[in-house]
Amino acid sequence: MATLKIPAHVPSPSEDGEQLRNAFQGWGTNEGLIISILAHRNAAQRKLIRETYAETHGEDLLKDLDKELSSDFERAVMLWALDPAERDAVLANQATKMLTANNSIIMEIGSTRSSLDLLRAKQAYQARFKKSLEEDVAYHTSGDIRKLLVSLVGIVRYEGDEVNMTLAKSEAKLLHEKIAEKAYNHEDVIRIVTTRSKAQLNATLNHYTNEFGNEIDKDLETDSEDEYLKLLRAAIKGLAYPEKYFEELLRLAINKTGTDEGALTRVVTTRAEVDLQRIADEYQRRNSVPLDRAIDNDTSGDYQKILLALLGRDE
Amino acid sequence: MATLKIPAHVPSPSEDGEQLRNAFQGWGTNEGLIISILAHRNAAQRKLIRETYAETHGEDLLKDLDKELSSDFERAVMLWALDPAERDAVLANQATKMLTANNSIIMEIGSTRSSLDLLRAKQAYQARFKKSLEEDVAYHTSGDIRKLLVSLVGIVRYEGDEVNMTLAKSEAKLLHEKIAEKAYNHEDVIRIVTTRSKAQLNATLNHYTNEFGNEIDKDLETDSEDEYLKLLRAAIKGLAYPEKYFEELLRLAINKTGTDEGALTRVVTTRAEVDLQRIADEYQRRNSVPLDRAIDNDTSGDYQKILLALLGRDE
């Protein structure tokens, strides 16, 4: 369930483009106007606005936004304005650059996107960067982390509902054995997590809990600073229980001394059109505070306004 | 360059379907008629014939062919009649089954297909088998062979022409170091071979030869029975010099005591619409015998007839 709210009457792409153009003109920028338009249009509508804007003004709307805006607000607007596949491509590319390297973002894209969305993100990556996402991920990582991440983003899973229960049992047993031996990087662990369909993996994890008592998440909990293990655990969560994965991410981002705006912006912009309502429900269940109120308390200004607008809470 | 010859006037799909139906009727089967139709229609035309046949007779043309034909001829007709993506899916699926396991076929599909064709084959695999190719390959393999094959079929490469020469130099050096250390299964070797675009890999291999004297193929030559190393070497050949890869495969299949019909049928049916002419040219260059004559000498009957027809040599 998305949180994005679109008005009953949506102006034409050229009207929206003209309004945005007005927001950039004269002294200062009208951030409120930008939010009132862009934060209430879906991906297809935003795409049309960008295309019409480019035709009319010969300029890329995103470049104009980039010139006019700054800091957290800018990043939120820019990420939001991008087409979802392009946005994932941009996020993933930044995550493979030396100065902005971030394996968690690559793991997140590889585990929480649908097969079709992952495929589109990879196509957008190739179109934009003239390289494959896989080669950049492989180049910037090594060892176990490379094995995990390249397969996570590389392999496009089967997305049907069919489940093989015999296989679920045998693979639950295999996972339990390897985890008991602390062989977290065993090739069969990586194989099961990175290749099985989400439905099949869910069946395996259910069987794991039924048969061995703990949820796998619990068994993978550790004090160690092992980055590989953290990524593996997060990937399993992202694959099997995405709303729990994102809830945890938001909780840590908000509760931090000094909010983690990077994570907050990423979750809100990438999920607003997908499942942000379910994530917000999970957040409230787990924290006894509505997500919009938590964000309201933790942010300010235009940045706060666009996040709340994308959460569907406009005053 | 394809070898397939299509007549100037092609009958309608329903006329073709009726003729095929006639070929099945009465005493015996008219194999010549089947060849004269199917071996002279391209993938799109064959697909229409199958669709029209199913609509008219409520039966799958392939199932009817399966009933009527046998042995090597049957396999050639069946493989040829399939849509290229479906055909790759079927070949790959058989190659992951216990009784017909064949890692070379998986390597071949992962290295010699274009990115788009590989993607389509993987989609056809999921549609037909309700699983992903990657999970089946990962499940049926282990160790280094698994690492190589899952990445080969899993990762869809960038297919543009752009080449980074600095990268080509550094990766040629890296490959040479690892090969000198006999660290053929080093993760960087697998990474470079399985993720780089074909254009980039070619630049790397050219630099390798220029800088270090030998072609990489030569440096990977060994007497050992190491299956991983053989697959790695063949994959590099399939990626960088597909016509040499297929020429060698045909040479070994034909020169064997007792022809390897499996390989011969596979190469002719999968390449007739792609590059069989280039492969045949390479064959003649390397063996001083035209490919069609070699096949003529080594096969017989209807099986011989359909192979020669697909090679564009009908009497």
Short mmCIF file of C-alpha atoms in Angstrom, two decimals, chain A residues 99-275:
data_model
loop_
_atom_site.label_atom_id
_atom_site.label_comp_id
_atom_site.label_asym_id
_atom_site.label_seq_id
_atom_site.Cartn_x
_atom_site.Cartn_y
_atom_site.Cartn_z
CA LEU A 99 33.68 8.05 -1.36
CA THR A 100 30.03 7.09 -1.02
CA ALA A 101 30.45 3.30 -0.83
CA ASN A 102 27.58 1.64 0.96
CA ASN A 103 27.08 -2.10 0.75
CA SER A 104 23.79 -1.89 2.66
CA ILE A 105 22.18 0.06 -0.16
CA ILE A 106 23.23 -2.54 -2.70
CA MET A 107 21.89 -5.28 -0.43
CA GLU A 108 18.64 -3.34 -0.02
CA ILE A 109 18.10 -2.96 -3.76
CA GLY A 110 18.98 -6.59 -4.37
CA SER A 111 16.63 -7.94 -1.73
CA THR A 112 13.61 -5.66 -1.43
CA ARG A 113 12.76 -4.94 -5.07
CA SER A 114 10.41 -7.13 -7.10
CA SER A 115 12.07 -9.12 -9.90
CA LEU A 116 10.67 -6.77 -12.51
CA ASP A 117 11.76 -3.64 -10.64
CA LEU A 118 15.25 -5.07 -10.14
CA LEU A 119 15.47 -5.90 -13.82
CA ARG A 120 14.38 -2.38 -14.78
CA ALA A 121 16.86 -0.85 -12.36
CA LYS A 122 19.66 -2.87 -13.96
CA GLN A 123 18.58 -1.80 -17.42
CA ALA A 124 18.46 1.84 -16.29
CA TYR A 125 21.94 1.39 -14.80
CA GLN A 126 23.36 0.16 -18.09
CA ALA A 127 21.63 2.91 -20.07
CA ARG A 128 22.89 5.62 -17.75
CA PHE A 129 26.36 4.45 -16.76
CA LYS A 130 27.37 2.35 -19.81
CA LYS A 131 28.36 -0.51 -17.53
CA SER A 132 26.45 -3.19 -15.69
CA LEU A 133 25.50 -2.85 -12.03
CA GLU A 134 26.97 -6.31 -11.48
CA GLU A 135 30.43 -5.43 -12.74
CA ASP A 136 30.55 -2.29 -10.59
CA VAL A 137 29.40 -4.16 -7.50
CA ALA A 138 31.89 -6.98 -8.14
CA TYR A 139 34.70 -4.50 -8.75
CA HIS A 140 34.18 -2.54 -5.56
CA THR A 141 33.74 -5.53 -3.23
CA SER A 142 35.65 -8.71 -2.45
CA GLY A 143 35.41 -12.04 -0.66
CA ASP A 144 32.17 -13.13 0.97
CA ILE A 145 30.54 -9.72 0.60
CA ARG A 146 31.18 -9.83 -3.12
CA LYS A 147 29.68 -13.33 -3.38
CA LEU A 148 26.57 -12.24 -1.53
CA LEU A 149 26.00 -8.87 -3.21
CA VAL A 150 26.77 -9.85 -6.80
CA SER A 151 24.29 -12.73 -6.57
CA LEU A 152 21.71 -10.57 -4.77
CA VAL A 153 21.62 -7.92 -7.47
CA GLY A 154 22.62 -10.23 -10.33
CA ILE A 155 20.05 -12.97 -10.08
CA VAL A 156 16.48 -12.21 -11.04
CA ARG A 157 14.35 -14.61 -9.05
CA TYR A 158 11.31 -16.55 -10.13
CA GLU A 159 8.36 -14.63 -8.75
CA GLY A 160 5.52 -17.16 -8.81
CA ASP A 161 3.73 -18.53 -5.76
CA GLU A 162 4.56 -22.21 -6.29
CA VAL A 163 6.31 -23.72 -3.31
CA ASN A 164 8.12 -27.06 -3.07
CA MET A 165 7.62 -28.15 0.55
CA THR A 166 10.10 -31.03 0.39
CA LEU A 167 12.76 -28.61 -0.77
CA ALA A 168 11.76 -26.10 1.93
CA LYS A 169 12.33 -28.76 4.58
CA SER A 170 15.68 -29.92 3.27
CA GLU A 171 16.94 -26.37 2.79
CA ALA A 172 15.72 -25.26 6.23
CA LYS A 173 17.74 -28.15 7.66
CA LEU A 174 20.76 -27.17 5.61
CA LEU A 175 20.54 -23.52 6.74
CA HIS A 176 20.21 -24.61 10.36
CA GLU A 177 23.25 -26.88 10.13
CA LYS A 178 25.43 -24.19 8.60
CA ILE A 179 24.29 -21.54 11.08
CA ALA A 180 24.91 -23.92 14.00
CA GLU A 181 28.46 -24.40 12.66
CA LYS A 182 28.76 -20.61 12.28
CA ALA A 183 29.47 -21.31 8.61
CA TYR A 184 27.50 -18.21 7.63
CA ASN A 185 29.44 -17.81 4.43
CA HIS A 186 28.89 -21.40 3.29
CA GLU A 187 28.10 -21.51 -0.41
CA ASP A 188 24.78 -23.24 0.19
CA VAL A 189 23.66 -20.46 2.53
CA ILE A 190 24.44 -17.88 -0.14
CA ARG A 191 22.86 -20.05 -2.82
CA ILE A 192 19.57 -20.49 -0.96
CA VAL A 193 19.30 -16.83 0.03
CA THR A 194 20.22 -15.41 -3.37
CA THR A 195 18.51 -17.79 -5.82
CA ARG A 196 15.25 -19.05 -4.35
CA SER A 197 11.98 -17.28 -5.07
CA LYS A 198 10.62 -15.19 -2.19
CA ALA A 199 7.69 -17.60 -1.80
CA GLN A 200 10.05 -20.57 -1.60
CA LEU A 201 12.38 -18.76 0.83
CA ASN A 202 9.43 -17.87 3.04
CA ALA A 203 8.37 -21.51 3.17
CA THR A 204 11.93 -22.47 4.10
CA LEU A 205 12.09 -19.85 6.86
CA ASN A 206 8.70 -20.90 8.24
CA HIS A 207 9.86 -24.47 8.36
CA TYR A 208 13.09 -23.33 10.02
CA THR A 209 11.16 -21.63 12.83
CA ASN A 210 8.74 -24.54 13.26
CA GLU A 211 11.43 -27.17 13.31
CA PHE A 212 14.27 -25.47 15.17
CA GLY A 213 12.47 -23.12 17.57
CA ASN A 214 14.04 -19.76 16.72
CA GLU A 215 13.44 -17.44 13.83
CA ILE A 216 16.51 -17.39 11.59
CA ASP A 217 16.87 -13.67 12.30
CA LYS A 218 17.43 -14.51 15.97
CA ASP A 219 19.97 -17.22 15.17
CA LEU A 220 21.93 -14.79 13.02
CA GLU A 221 22.02 -12.15 15.74
CA THR A 222 25.53 -11.60 16.97
CA ASP A 223 27.61 -8.97 18.70
CA SER A 224 30.32 -9.24 16.12
CA GLU A 225 31.17 -6.43 13.77
CA ASP A 226 31.20 -8.86 10.86
CA GLU A 227 29.86 -6.80 7.94
CA TYR A 228 29.12 -9.88 5.85
CA LEU A 229 26.93 -11.38 8.57
CA LYS A 230 25.05 -8.12 9.04
CA LEU A 231 24.39 -7.91 5.31
CA LEU A 232 23.26 -11.53 5.17
CA ARG A 233 20.85 -11.05 8.05
CA ALA A 234 19.47 -7.83 6.58
CA ALA A 235 19.11 -9.42 3.14
CA ILE A 236 17.05 -12.29 4.55
CA LYS A 237 14.85 -9.78 6.34
CA GLY A 238 14.54 -7.63 3.22
CA LEU A 239 13.56 -10.64 1.13
CA ALA A 240 11.12 -12.30 3.49
CA TYR A 241 9.75 -9.43 5.60
CA PRO A 242 10.40 -6.17 3.75
CA GLU A 243 8.15 -4.03 5.98
CA LYS A 244 10.07 -5.24 9.05
CA TYR A 245 13.34 -4.55 7.30
CA PHE A 246 12.30 -0.98 6.47
CA GLU A 247 10.75 -0.39 9.89
CA GLU A 248 14.04 -1.27 11.55
CA LEU A 249 15.93 0.97 9.16
CA LEU A 250 13.61 3.91 9.91
CA ARG A 251 13.73 3.26 13.67
CA LEU A 252 17.52 3.33 13.69
CA ALA A 253 17.62 6.39 11.39
CA ILE A 254 15.20 8.36 13.56
CA ASN A 255 16.43 7.30 16.99
CA LYS A 256 20.02 8.12 16.18
CA THR A 257 21.59 11.14 17.84
CA GLY A 258 21.47 13.29 14.74
CA THR A 259 18.95 11.73 12.39
CA ASP A 260 20.33 9.59 9.51
CA GLU A 261 18.75 11.69 6.76
CA GLY A 262 20.29 9.55 4.04
CA ALA A 263 18.40 6.45 5.14
CA LEU A 264 15.23 8.36 6.01
CA THR A 265 15.07 10.05 2.60
CA ARG A 266 15.84 6.82 0.80
CA VAL A 267 13.12 4.80 2.52
CA VAL A 268 10.43 7.46 2.11
CA THR A 269 11.20 8.22 -1.55
CA THR A 270 11.67 4.63 -2.66
CA ARG A 271 8.67 3.18 -0.80
CA ALA A 272 6.03 5.97 -1.00
CA GLU A 273 4.62 4.47 -4.19
CA VAL A 274 5.08 0.87 -3.08
CA ASP A 275 4.42 -0.15 0.51
#
